[in-house]
Amino acid sequence: MARDTTRRRERRTKSGGPQQLSWRAVENPYKPIEVLTPEQVEKIHDASLRVLRDLGMEFLNDRAMDLLEKAGARVDRASKRVRFDPAMVMQHVGKAPSRFTLHARNPAHDLAIGGNAAVFSAVASAPNCSDMDGGRRPGNHVDYQNLLRLAQSLNIVHLCAGYPVEPIDLPAATRHLDCYYDYITLTDKVWHPYSLGAQRIIDALAMDRIARGIGVEEQIAKPALITIVNTNSPLRLDGPMIEGLFEMAEHGQVVCVTPFTLSGAMAPVTLAGALVQQNAEALAAITLCQLVRPGTPVMYGGFTSNVDMKSGAPAFGTPEYARAALAGGQLARRYSIPYRSSNANACTIVDAQAAYESEMSVWSAVMGHANLVMHAAGWMEGGLVASFEKMVVDAEILQMMAEFLRPIEVTEETMGISAMEEVGPGGHYFGAAHTLERYETAFYSPILSDWRNFETWRLDGAKTAFDRANAIYKELLVAYEPPPIDPGIDEALKDYVGKRKAEPIAA
Amino acid sequence: MARDTTRRRERRTKSGGPQQLSWRAVENPYKPIEVLTPEQVEKIHDASLRVLRDLGMEFLNDRAMDLLEKAGARVDRASKRVRFDPAMVMQHVGKAPSRFTLHARNPAHDLAIGGNAAVFSAVASAPNCSDMDGGRRPGNHVDYQNLLRLAQSLNIVHLCAGYPVEPIDLPAATRHLDCYYDYITLTDKVWHPYSLGAQRIIDALAMDRIARGIGVEEQIAKPALITIVNTNSPLRLDGPMIEGLFEMAEHGQVVCVTPFTLSGAMAPVTLAGALVQQNAEALAAITLCQLVRPGTPVMYGGFTSNVDMKSGAPAFGTPEYARAALAGGQLARRYSIPYRSSNANACTIVDAQAAYESEMSVWSAVMGHANLVMHAAGWMEGGLVASFEKMVVDAEILQMMAEFLRPIEVTEETMGISAMEEVGPGGHYFGAAHTLERYETAFYSPILSDWRNFETWRLDGAKTAFDRANAIYKELLVAYEPPPIDPGIDEALKDYVGKRKAEPIAA
């Protein structure tokens, strides 16, 4: 009964609060869903290399153009257009590792990236946040910190790949220093600096070294930071993004390249066209990473969705989104590069639509073998809002997927013929020995779902999942305890932030 | 642009009401998700045959025991226990067809069953119904009729495999006659009589012949009726169910055998055990169908879920449910018998939980290659309620799945390199020729989802999906028009019902 023991352990929560699964590395033992035939994958691959050869891509950064030109690309300095030889692209893309580990301050929270492993990130980069009590409001430091506390408390949330909400009440020039300090002290999970110029990355690297008590060499050998590099689709990579990319790649940290290819707006209106463009942009930026430092850990990000052609509004969790997410996984596997997808939706409130759009995204991410599911908990309104209640709803959705991914055990004991003999035709299993030995840990126990009968539910206030999620996120915050940190390290982090705030800040 | 033309046609709705997809046969072109290894499938198969050989199953009907005994089964008359030789089971199960057609009164609504085809049934057999205005109430004739009208109006609902709600205000003894008359006249889709004694089936067969203007021979050759035969798990099939089964099988109509194996209650607490028992019960009842009439079209139904071990309440759309649904598909395919699964949830209100539980069920059904998804639209509270609003939410979920199952077209044209050339780096595709040619039909257009921005949504009343579904179901009812019927046939149906009501009714 090894499995049952594991389960029983999982029911205990270290820090109180609602019952939840314990921290767990999630592996997908099932084969991915393939929506493209192998021939279609090759067609998209070939077309994207043709795009890079004939149309090329703009790199708005001289250092990048120098490096690419030196490696054999044709560079038009006036238009900043870089055209790539297909063989050169494949040569450098081939240097990216297929697996690596993202190291956390707490080694128990290290993340294996690649293969069948899946990690789930909290919502990132929302300009607004919301909860039932305070409504929708611009991002601020208090909410930023509380969302980090939730991300730390929810065991199914493996990392924070971006500020859950932008704390716009902090001064823009030094905001990242306060945010990094919060990341490191309020959580002990993997975190993410924005690739917006070199300085933000330099500060992140410095603070990560302090947090882990290591030098540059060990930092390079054991990457801890992940950043998202979005292309400015179509076919452009902007200057500050490239500057950050250089710092990250030079220090062996993880660059997750994610073209933002909204079909019909920044990419062709056809899914195949959007995928060709996504693939071209991803390969071009990954090539740059590998030129900066061969072997730099990178991820292939897919974010292809469609817009509502009536309003131009982006849509997520749509049938198009789901197929693109699964196709993206096939393309990433074509290059043996870990894949990133997202839990996306375009809903304004935590209702049935939010859930069915998120489920479309999560099923496609997980069954596309996404190794990183960004925005896995808390994302709403196409990224405009981080929702406290949605974080709890998504935690349930993610926990359910994690349990779904546990293979069925088929042994003589679990097939339970002895129980059938004991119970016999027309009986029931509630009191059977086979049941009593296992019932406590036999099934997934939800964090949010309410299975009580109608009358009980009605008499208890007829609460929706939205209502219950509101109560649960507050319970989590009450039970929250900051992860332990060495006081000397904490002091050193504070010193770094203080010293850097006193310096003139580069843009 | 053959595909775009198809799409454009689909946008037009025949009878007004909200925009929706047109009637469509749904095929799943992707490989099923397999949660069991081939070896595990064989283990479960072997164990279930051992159960039938050693434990056997109770058949509470003399005619069934006679038939089974004659075919070689060992029958204990006192306990009504029938024990099967494995070879005998496999011999008769092998006679079941792997594909067949269910014929509707309107041939445009005929249903191909088997292979990769999936059909979606409306909610069935709920004792209660509910909507936002009237709340939760016992089933009644008016609601029964209105739910049928919705099932007819929603093109993604392919059939009514049971009364959407039980009209308990109709006299029990003749209720089925009124219900059949409504099925036939308010819809022109495939319908379902309950297998509760012979008479209900005899009446259904008679009224189907009148409705289609055919004789018994053609009826046998072109089955129109489907009934669900639930085992009384564990390991028992009751008398009235068997009587109906005989009538259906003798007339070549479709018997969908569905063990109701709630793990922890009516089946072992382990998933493997529940699947062994499900498989044993399904194979036993299918064997009986094939003995009654070799070649009878049958389906292999899976309904394995778990109970909440704290309260004993059934749970649906759980991780256990999802794995069992996918495993059930593997078992059905093991015997080349069409597979039935369900869109199940245990939620009391149309909220995020209802949607995420339903999505777990629908993804598992569809990716398990279920050929029939029962309760696909409108089911709530583990089957206790048929919800008008959930019917609309589910129609959206099903439409999204149907669109998700359309393979991506990868051609030189759809890869859109010409569009990328036209737009160039940093541009946008809204005005590109490639976009203008396609934008009207490029993407799925929802029936329920609201993608407007927050302010617009807020000023329009901040409606949830539940609110909007309420308005949409009413629009559908307003726009509803009964499908045409020959007045002579209508008269003959009325005569039949009248004549039968005047007769003494068998129990």
Coordinates of N, CA, C and O in Angstrom, one line a residue, chain A residues 30 35 40 43 50 55 58 81 136 234-235 263-267 269-270 272-273 277 306-307 309 317 319-320 323 326 348 351-353 355-357 359-360 363 381 396 400 403-404 406 408-410 412 414-415 417 420-421 424-430 434 438-439 443-444 449-451 454 457 464-465 468, chain B residues 30 34-35 40 43 50 55 58 81 136 234-235 263-267 269-270 272-273 277 306-307 309 317 319-320 323 326 348 351-353 355-357 359-360 363 381 396 400 403-404 406 408-410 412 414-415 417 420-421 424-430 434 439 443-444 449-451 454 457 464-465 468:
Chain A
Y30 N 0.6 9.8 -20.0 CA -0.2 9.5 -21.2 C 0.5 10.1 -22.4 O 1.2 11.1 -22.3
V35 N -2.8 17.0 -32.9 CA -3.8 17.5 -33.8 C -3.2 17.7 -35.2 O -4.0 17.9 -36.2
Q40 N 2.2 17.3 -41.5 CA 1.8 18.7 -41.3 C 2.8 19.5 -40.4 O 3.1 20.6 -40.7
K43 N 5.6 20.4 -42.7 CA 5.2 21.5 -43.6 C 5.3 22.8 -42.9 O 5.8 23.8 -43.4
R50 N 11.4 28.9 -44.3 CA 11.4 29.8 -45.5 C 11.1 31.2 -45.1 O 11.6 32.2 -45.7
L55 N 11.8 36.3 -45.7 CA 11.3 37.5 -45.0 C 12.2 38.0 -43.9 O 12.4 39.2 -43.8
E58 N 13.0 41.2 -37.6 CA 13.7 42.4 -37.2 C 14.2 42.2 -35.7 O 13.5 41.8 -34.9
R81 N 16.5 44.2 -40.4 CA 16.0 42.9 -40.8 C 17.1 41.8 -40.9 O 18.1 42.1 -41.5
R136 N -12.7 45.1 -9.0 CA -11.6 45.2 -9.9 C -10.8 46.5 -9.6 O -11.4 47.5 -9.6
P234 N 4.1 40.8 -35.6 CA 4.8 39.8 -36.4 C 6.3 40.1 -36.6 O 6.6 41.3 -36.8
L235 N 7.1 39.1 -36.4 CA 8.5 39.1 -36.9 C 9.4 40.2 -36.4 O 10.1 40.8 -37.2
S263 N -4.0 35.2 -33.9 CA -4.5 34.9 -35.2 C -5.5 36.0 -35.6 O -6.5 36.1 -34.9
G264 N -5.3 36.6 -36.8 CA -6.2 37.7 -37.2 C -5.8 39.1 -36.9 O -6.2 40.0 -37.4
A265 N -4.8 39.2 -35.9 CA -4.3 40.5 -35.5 C -2.8 40.6 -35.7 O -2.4 41.3 -36.7
M266 N -2.0 39.9 -34.9 CA -0.6 39.9 -35.1 C -0.1 38.7 -35.9 O 1.2 38.5 -35.9
A267 N -1.0 37.9 -36.4 CA -0.6 36.7 -37.1 C -1.7 36.4 -38.1 O -2.8 36.9 -38.0
V269 N -4.8 35.0 -40.2 CA -6.1 34.7 -39.7 C -6.4 33.2 -39.7 O -7.3 32.7 -39.1
T270 N -5.5 32.4 -40.4 CA -5.5 31.0 -40.4 C -4.6 30.4 -39.3 O -3.6 30.9 -39.1
A272 N -2.9 27.6 -39.4 CA -1.7 27.1 -39.9 C -0.7 28.3 -40.1 O 0.5 28.2 -39.8
G273 N -1.2 29.4 -40.6 CA -0.4 30.6 -40.7 C 0.1 31.1 -39.4 O 1.3 31.5 -39.3
Q277 N 4.1 31.4 -38.3 CA 4.8 32.6 -37.8 C 5.3 32.4 -36.4 O 6.4 32.8 -36.0
N306 N -7.0 33.3 -31.1 CA -7.6 34.1 -32.1 C -8.3 35.4 -31.5 O -8.5 35.4 -30.3
V307 N -8.6 36.3 -32.4 CA -9.4 37.5 -31.9 C -10.8 37.3 -32.3 O -11.1 36.5 -33.2
M309 N -13.5 38.4 -34.4 CA -13.3 39.3 -35.6 C -14.4 40.4 -35.7 O -14.3 41.3 -36.5
G317 N -8.9 30.1 -24.7 CA -9.7 28.9 -24.3 C -10.7 28.5 -25.4 O -11.6 27.8 -25.1
P319 N -11.8 26.9 -29.3 CA -11.4 25.7 -30.0 C -10.1 25.9 -30.8 O -9.3 25.0 -30.9
E320 N -9.9 27.1 -31.3 CA -8.7 27.5 -32.1 C -7.5 27.5 -31.1 O -6.5 27.0 -31.4
R323 N -6.5 23.9 -30.2 CA -5.8 23.2 -31.3 C -4.4 23.7 -31.4 O -3.4 23.0 -31.6
L326 N -2.1 22.4 -28.7 CA -1.6 21.1 -28.9 C -0.6 21.0 -30.0 O 0.4 20.3 -30.0
T348 N -14.7 37.8 -17.7 CA -14.7 39.0 -16.8 C -15.0 38.6 -15.3 O -14.7 39.4 -14.4
D351 N -17.1 32.6 -13.3 CA -18.4 31.9 -13.6 C -18.1 30.7 -14.4 O -17.0 30.2 -14.6
A352 N -19.2 30.1 -15.0 CA -19.0 28.9 -15.8 C -18.1 29.2 -17.0 O -17.3 28.3 -17.4
Q353 N -18.2 30.3 -17.7 CA -17.4 30.6 -18.8 C -15.9 30.6 -18.4 O -15.1 30.0 -19.2
A355 N -14.5 29.0 -16.2 CA -14.1 27.6 -16.0 C -14.0 26.8 -17.3 O -13.1 26.1 -17.5
Y356 N -15.0 27.0 -18.2 CA -14.9 26.1 -19.4 C -13.8 26.6 -20.3 O -13.2 25.8 -21.0
E357 N -13.6 27.9 -20.3 CA -12.4 28.4 -21.2 C -11.1 27.9 -20.6 O -10.2 27.5 -21.3
E359 N -10.6 25.3 -18.7 CA -10.5 23.8 -18.9 C -10.0 23.5 -20.3 O -9.2 22.6 -20.5
M360 N -10.5 24.2 -21.3 CA -10.1 24.0 -22.7 C -8.6 24.3 -22.7 O -7.8 23.5 -23.4
W363 N -6.6 21.5 -20.4 CA -6.5 20.1 -21.1 C -5.5 20.2 -22.3 O -4.8 19.2 -22.5
E381 N -9.8 37.6 -17.9 CA -9.9 38.7 -18.9 C -8.7 38.8 -19.8 O -8.2 39.9 -20.1
E396 N -8.0 24.1 -7.9 CA -8.8 22.9 -8.0 C -8.7 22.2 -9.3 O -8.5 21.0 -9.4
M400 N -7.0 18.6 -9.9 CA -7.8 17.5 -10.5 C -6.9 16.9 -11.7 O -6.9 15.7 -11.9
E403 N -4.2 14.7 -10.4 CA -4.7 13.4 -10.0 C -5.1 12.6 -11.2 O -4.9 11.4 -11.2
F404 N -5.6 13.2 -12.2 CA -6.0 12.6 -13.4 C -4.8 11.9 -14.0 O -4.9 10.9 -14.7
R406 N -2.4 10.4 -12.5 CA -1.9 9.3 -11.8 C -2.4 8.0 -12.5 O -3.6 7.8 -12.5
I408 N -3.8 4.4 -13.4 CA -4.6 3.4 -12.6 C -3.7 2.2 -12.3 O -3.0 1.7 -13.1
E409 N -3.8 1.8 -11.0 CA -3.1 0.7 -10.6 C -3.9 -0.6 -10.8 O -5.0 -0.7 -10.3
V410 N -3.4 -1.5 -11.6 CA -4.1 -2.7 -11.9 C -3.4 -3.9 -11.4 O -2.4 -4.4 -12.0
E412 N -3.8 -7.7 -8.8 CA -4.8 -8.6 -8.3 C -5.6 -8.0 -7.1 O -6.8 -8.1 -7.0
T414 N -6.0 -4.6 -6.4 CA -6.9 -3.5 -6.7 C -8.0 -3.9 -7.6 O -9.1 -3.3 -7.6
M415 N -7.9 -5.1 -8.3 CA -9.1 -5.5 -9.1 C -10.2 -6.0 -8.2 O -11.3 -6.2 -8.7
I417 N -11.5 -8.7 -6.7 CA -12.4 -9.8 -6.8 C -12.9 -10.3 -5.5 O -14.0 -10.7 -5.3
M420 N -15.7 -8.4 -4.3 CA -17.0 -8.8 -5.0 C -17.5 -10.1 -4.4 O -18.7 -10.2 -4.3
E421 N -16.6 -11.0 -4.1 CA -17.1 -12.2 -3.4 C -17.7 -11.9 -2.1 O -18.8 -12.4 -1.7
G424 N -21.1 -9.7 -2.9 CA -22.1 -10.5 -3.6 C -23.1 -9.6 -4.4 O -23.2 -8.4 -4.2
P425 N -23.8 -10.2 -5.3 CA -24.8 -9.5 -6.2 C -25.8 -8.7 -5.3 O -26.3 -9.2 -4.3
G426 N -26.0 -7.5 -5.7 CA -27.0 -6.6 -5.1 C -26.6 -6.0 -3.7 O -27.4 -5.3 -3.1
G427 N -25.4 -6.3 -3.3 CA -25.0 -5.7 -2.0 C -24.4 -4.3 -2.2 O -24.5 -3.7 -3.2
H428 N -23.7 -3.9 -1.1 CA -22.9 -2.6 -1.3 C -21.6 -2.8 -0.6 O -21.4 -3.6 0.3
Y429 N -20.7 -1.9 -1.0 CA -19.3 -2.0 -0.6 C -18.9 -1.1 0.5 O -17.7 -1.2 0.9
F430 N -19.8 -0.4 1.1 CA -19.4 0.6 2.1 C -18.7 -0.1 3.3 O -17.7 0.4 3.8
H434 N -12.2 -4.6 2.0 CA -11.4 -4.0 0.9 C -11.6 -2.5 0.9 O -10.7 -1.7 0.6
R438 N -9.1 1.1 2.5 CA -8.6 2.1 1.5 C -9.4 3.4 1.5 O -9.0 4.3 0.9
Y439 N -10.6 3.4 2.1 CA -11.5 4.5 1.8 C -11.0 5.9 2.1 O -11.3 6.8 1.4
F443 N -9.8 8.3 -2.9 CA -10.2 9.3 -4.0 C -9.7 10.6 -3.7 O -9.4 11.0 -2.6
Y444 N -9.6 11.4 -4.8 CA -9.3 12.8 -4.7 C -10.2 13.6 -3.8 O -11.4 13.4 -4.0
S449 N -14.7 22.1 -4.6 CA -16.0 21.5 -5.0 C -16.9 21.2 -3.8 O -16.4 20.7 -2.8
D450 N -18.1 21.4 -4.0 CA -19.1 21.1 -3.0 C -20.0 20.0 -3.6 O -20.7 20.2 -4.6
W451 N -20.1 18.9 -2.9 CA -20.8 17.7 -3.4 C -22.0 17.5 -2.5 O -22.6 16.4 -2.5
F454 N -28.7 19.2 -2.4 CA -29.2 20.5 -2.6 C -29.7 21.2 -1.3 O -29.4 22.4 -1.1
W457 N -26.9 22.3 0.9 CA -26.2 23.4 0.2 C -27.0 24.7 0.3 O -26.5 25.7 0.6
T464 N -22.0 29.8 -4.4 CA -21.4 29.3 -5.7 C -19.9 29.1 -5.4 O -19.4 29.4 -4.4
A465 N -19.3 28.5 -6.4 CA -17.9 28.3 -6.4 C -17.1 29.6 -6.2 O -16.1 29.6 -5.5
R468 N -17.4 30.4 -2.5 CA -16.5 29.6 -1.6 C -15.0 29.8 -1.9 O -14.2 29.8 -0.9
Chain B
Y30 N -8.7 12.6 -33.9 CA -7.5 12.4 -33.1 C -7.5 11.0 -32.4 O -8.6 10.5 -32.2
E34 N -5.2 7.1 -23.9 CA -5.2 5.7 -23.3 C -4.6 5.8 -21.9 O -3.4 6.2 -21.8
V35 N -5.4 5.6 -20.9 CA -4.9 5.6 -19.5 C -4.5 4.3 -19.0 O -3.9 4.2 -18.0
Q40 N -2.8 -3.9 -19.2 CA -3.8 -3.6 -18.1 C -5.2 -3.9 -18.7 O -6.0 -4.4 -17.9
K43 N -5.6 -7.5 -18.5 CA -5.8 -7.9 -17.1 C -7.2 -7.7 -16.6 O -7.8 -8.6 -16.0
R50 N -13.2 -14.0 -15.2 CA -13.2 -14.8 -14.0 C -14.4 -14.5 -13.1 O -14.9 -15.4 -12.5
L55 N -18.0 -16.1 -9.9 CA -19.1 -15.4 -9.1 C -20.4 -15.4 -9.8 O -21.5 -15.6 -9.2
E58 N -26.6 -12.2 -11.2 CA -28.0 -12.6 -11.0 C -28.9 -12.0 -12.2 O -28.7 -10.8 -12.5
R81 N -28.5 -17.0 -9.9 CA -27.2 -16.7 -10.2 C -26.8 -17.5 -11.5 O -27.0 -18.7 -11.6
R136 N -35.7 25.3 -8.4 CA -35.7 23.8 -8.5 C -37.1 23.3 -8.2 O -37.7 23.7 -7.2
P234 N -24.0 -4.3 -7.5 CA -23.1 -5.2 -8.2 C -23.8 -6.5 -8.7 O -24.7 -7.0 -8.0
L235 N -23.5 -6.8 -9.9 CA -23.8 -8.2 -10.5 C -25.2 -8.6 -10.5 O -25.5 -9.8 -10.1
S263 N -17.8 3.6 -7.6 CA -16.7 3.0 -6.8 C -16.8 3.4 -5.3 O -16.9 4.6 -5.0
G264 N -16.8 2.4 -4.5 CA -16.9 2.6 -3.0 C -18.3 2.4 -2.5 O -18.5 2.2 -1.3
A265 N -19.3 2.3 -3.5 CA -20.7 2.0 -3.1 C -21.2 0.7 -3.7 O -21.3 -0.3 -3.1
M266 N -21.4 0.8 -5.0 CA -21.9 -0.4 -5.8 C -20.8 -1.1 -6.5 O -21.0 -2.1 -7.2
A267 N -19.5 -0.7 -6.3 CA -18.4 -1.3 -6.9 C -17.2 -1.1 -6.0 O -17.2 -0.3 -5.1
V269 N -13.8 -0.1 -4.1 CA -13.3 1.3 -3.9 C -12.1 1.7 -4.7 O -11.8 2.8 -4.8
T270 N -11.6 0.7 -5.4 CA -10.4 0.9 -6.3 C -11.0 1.0 -7.7 O -11.9 0.3 -8.1
A272 N -9.6 0.1 -10.5 CA -9.4 -1.2 -11.3 C -10.5 -2.2 -10.9 O -11.0 -2.8 -11.8
G273 N -10.9 -2.2 -9.7 CA -12.0 -3.1 -9.3 C -13.3 -2.7 -9.9 O -14.1 -3.5 -10.4
Q277 N -15.6 -4.9 -12.5 CA -17.0 -5.2 -12.3 C -17.9 -4.6 -13.4 O -18.8 -5.3 -14.0
N306 N -16.9 7.8 -8.5 CA -16.6 7.5 -7.1 C -17.6 8.2 -6.2 O -18.3 9.2 -6.7
V307 N -17.7 7.8 -5.0 CA -18.5 8.5 -4.0 C -17.6 9.3 -3.1 O -16.4 9.0 -3.0
M309 N -16.3 9.7 0.2 CA -16.3 8.7 1.2 C -16.6 9.3 2.6 O -16.9 8.6 3.5
G317 N -17.3 13.9 -12.7 CA -16.4 14.9 -13.3 C -15.1 15.0 -12.5 O -14.4 15.9 -12.5
P319 N -11.3 13.4 -11.0 CA -10.2 12.7 -11.7 C -10.4 11.2 -11.8 O -10.0 10.7 -12.9
E320 N -11.1 10.6 -10.9 CA -11.3 9.2 -11.0 C -12.3 8.9 -12.1 O -12.2 8.0 -12.9
R323 N -10.6 9.2 -15.5 CA -9.8 8.1 -15.9 C -10.6 6.9 -16.2 O -10.3 6.1 -17.2
L326 N -12.1 7.2 -19.7 CA -11.1 6.9 -20.8 C -10.8 5.4 -20.8 O -10.7 4.8 -21.9
T348 N -24.7 21.9 -7.8 CA -26.1 22.3 -7.5 C -26.5 23.6 -8.3 O -27.7 23.9 -8.4
D351 N -22.4 27.2 -12.1 CA -21.3 28.0 -11.8 C -20.0 27.4 -12.3 O -20.0 26.5 -13.1
A352 N -18.8 27.9 -11.8 CA -17.5 27.4 -12.2 C -17.4 25.9 -12.0 O -16.9 25.2 -12.8
Q353 N -17.9 25.4 -10.8 CA -17.8 24.0 -10.5 C -18.5 23.2 -11.6 O -18.0 22.1 -12.1
A355 N -19.1 23.8 -14.5 CA -18.4 23.9 -15.8 C -17.1 23.0 -15.7 O -16.8 22.3 -16.7
Y356 N -16.3 23.1 -14.6 CA -15.1 22.4 -14.7 C -15.4 20.9 -14.5 O -14.6 20.1 -15.1
E357 N -16.4 20.5 -13.8 CA -16.7 19.1 -13.7 C -17.2 18.6 -15.0 O -16.8 17.5 -15.5
E359 N -16.5 19.8 -18.0 CA -15.4 19.7 -18.9 C -14.5 18.5 -18.7 O -14.1 17.9 -19.6
M360 N -14.3 18.1 -17.4 CA -13.6 16.9 -17.1 C -14.3 15.7 -17.8 O -13.6 14.8 -18.4
W363 N -14.3 16.1 -21.9 CA -13.0 15.8 -22.5 C -12.7 14.3 -22.4 O -12.2 13.7 -23.4
E381 N -26.3 18.1 -10.6 CA -26.5 17.4 -9.4 C -26.5 15.9 -9.5 O -27.4 15.2 -8.9
E396 N -22.7 25.2 -25.5 CA -21.4 25.9 -25.8 C -20.2 25.0 -25.7 O -19.4 24.9 -26.6
M400 N -17.9 23.8 -28.8 CA -16.5 24.1 -28.8 C -15.7 22.8 -29.0 O -14.7 22.8 -29.7
E403 N -15.9 21.9 -32.7 CA -14.9 22.7 -33.5 C -13.5 22.3 -33.2 O -12.7 22.3 -34.2
F404 N -13.2 22.0 -32.0 CA -11.9 21.5 -31.6 C -11.5 20.3 -32.5 O -10.3 20.0 -32.8
R406 N -12.2 19.7 -35.5 CA -11.9 19.9 -36.9 C -10.4 20.0 -37.1 O -9.8 20.9 -36.5
I408 N -6.7 21.0 -38.3 CA -6.1 22.2 -38.8 C -5.8 21.9 -40.3 O -5.2 20.9 -40.6
E409 N -6.2 22.8 -41.2 CA -5.8 22.7 -42.6 C -4.5 23.3 -42.8 O -4.3 24.5 -42.5
V410 N -3.5 22.5 -43.3 CA -2.2 23.0 -43.6 C -1.9 23.0 -45.0 O -1.6 21.9 -45.6
E412 N -0.4 25.5 -48.6 CA 0.4 26.7 -48.9 C -0.5 28.0 -48.6 O 0.0 29.0 -48.1
T414 N -3.2 28.3 -46.5 CA -3.5 28.6 -45.1 C -2.2 29.0 -44.3 O -2.3 29.6 -43.3
M415 N -1.1 28.5 -44.8 CA 0.2 28.9 -44.1 C 0.5 30.4 -44.2 O 1.3 30.9 -43.5
I417 N 2.1 32.7 -46.0 CA 3.4 33.4 -46.1 C 3.1 34.7 -46.9 O 3.8 35.7 -46.6
M420 N 2.1 37.3 -44.6 CA 3.3 37.8 -43.8 C 4.1 38.8 -44.6 O 4.6 39.8 -44.1
E421 N 4.3 38.5 -45.9 CA 5.0 39.4 -46.8 C 4.2 40.7 -46.9 O 4.8 41.8 -46.9
G424 N 4.3 42.4 -43.1 CA 5.7 42.7 -42.7 C 5.9 42.9 -41.2 O 4.9 42.9 -40.5
P425 N 7.2 42.9 -40.7 CA 7.4 42.9 -39.3 C 6.8 44.1 -38.6 O 6.8 45.2 -39.2
G426 N 6.2 43.9 -37.5 CA 5.6 45.0 -36.7 C 4.2 45.4 -37.2 O 3.6 46.3 -36.5
G427 N 3.7 44.9 -38.3 CA 2.4 45.4 -38.8 C 1.3 44.6 -38.1 O 1.5 44.0 -37.1
H428 N 0.1 44.8 -38.7 CA -1.0 43.9 -38.2 C -1.9 43.4 -39.4 O -1.8 44.0 -40.5
Y429 N -2.6 42.3 -39.1 CA -3.2 41.6 -40.2 C -4.7 42.0 -40.4 O -5.4 41.4 -41.2
F430 N -5.2 42.9 -39.6 CA -6.7 43.2 -39.7 C -7.1 43.5 -41.1 O -8.1 43.1 -41.6
H434 N -5.5 38.5 -47.2 CA -5.6 37.1 -46.6 C -6.6 37.0 -45.5 O -7.4 36.1 -45.4
Y439 N -12.1 36.4 -42.8 CA -12.4 36.7 -41.4 C -13.8 36.3 -40.9 O -14.0 36.0 -39.8
F443 N -13.2 31.8 -37.5 CA -13.1 31.3 -36.1 C -14.5 30.9 -35.6 O -15.5 31.4 -36.1
Y444 N -14.5 30.1 -34.6 CA -15.7 29.7 -33.9 C -16.4 30.9 -33.3 O -15.7 31.7 -32.6
S449 N -20.5 32.6 -24.7 CA -19.4 33.3 -24.2 C -19.4 34.8 -24.5 O -19.8 35.2 -25.6
D450 N -19.0 35.6 -23.5 CA -19.0 37.0 -23.7 C -17.5 37.4 -23.6 O -16.9 37.2 -22.6
W451 N -17.1 38.0 -24.7 CA -15.6 38.4 -24.8 C -15.5 39.9 -24.8 O -14.4 40.5 -25.1
F454 N -14.3 44.7 -19.9 CA -14.9 44.8 -18.6 C -15.9 45.9 -18.5 O -17.0 45.7 -18.0
W457 N -19.1 45.1 -20.5 CA -19.8 44.0 -19.8 C -20.4 44.6 -18.5 O -21.6 44.3 -18.3
T464 N -23.5 37.1 -15.6 CA -22.7 35.9 -15.6 C -23.2 35.0 -16.7 O -24.2 35.2 -17.4
A465 N -22.4 33.9 -17.0 CA -22.8 32.9 -18.0 C -24.2 32.4 -17.6 O -25.0 32.0 -18.5
R468 N -26.8 34.9 -18.7 CA -27.0 35.0 -20.2 C -27.6 33.7 -20.7 O -28.4 33.7 -21.6

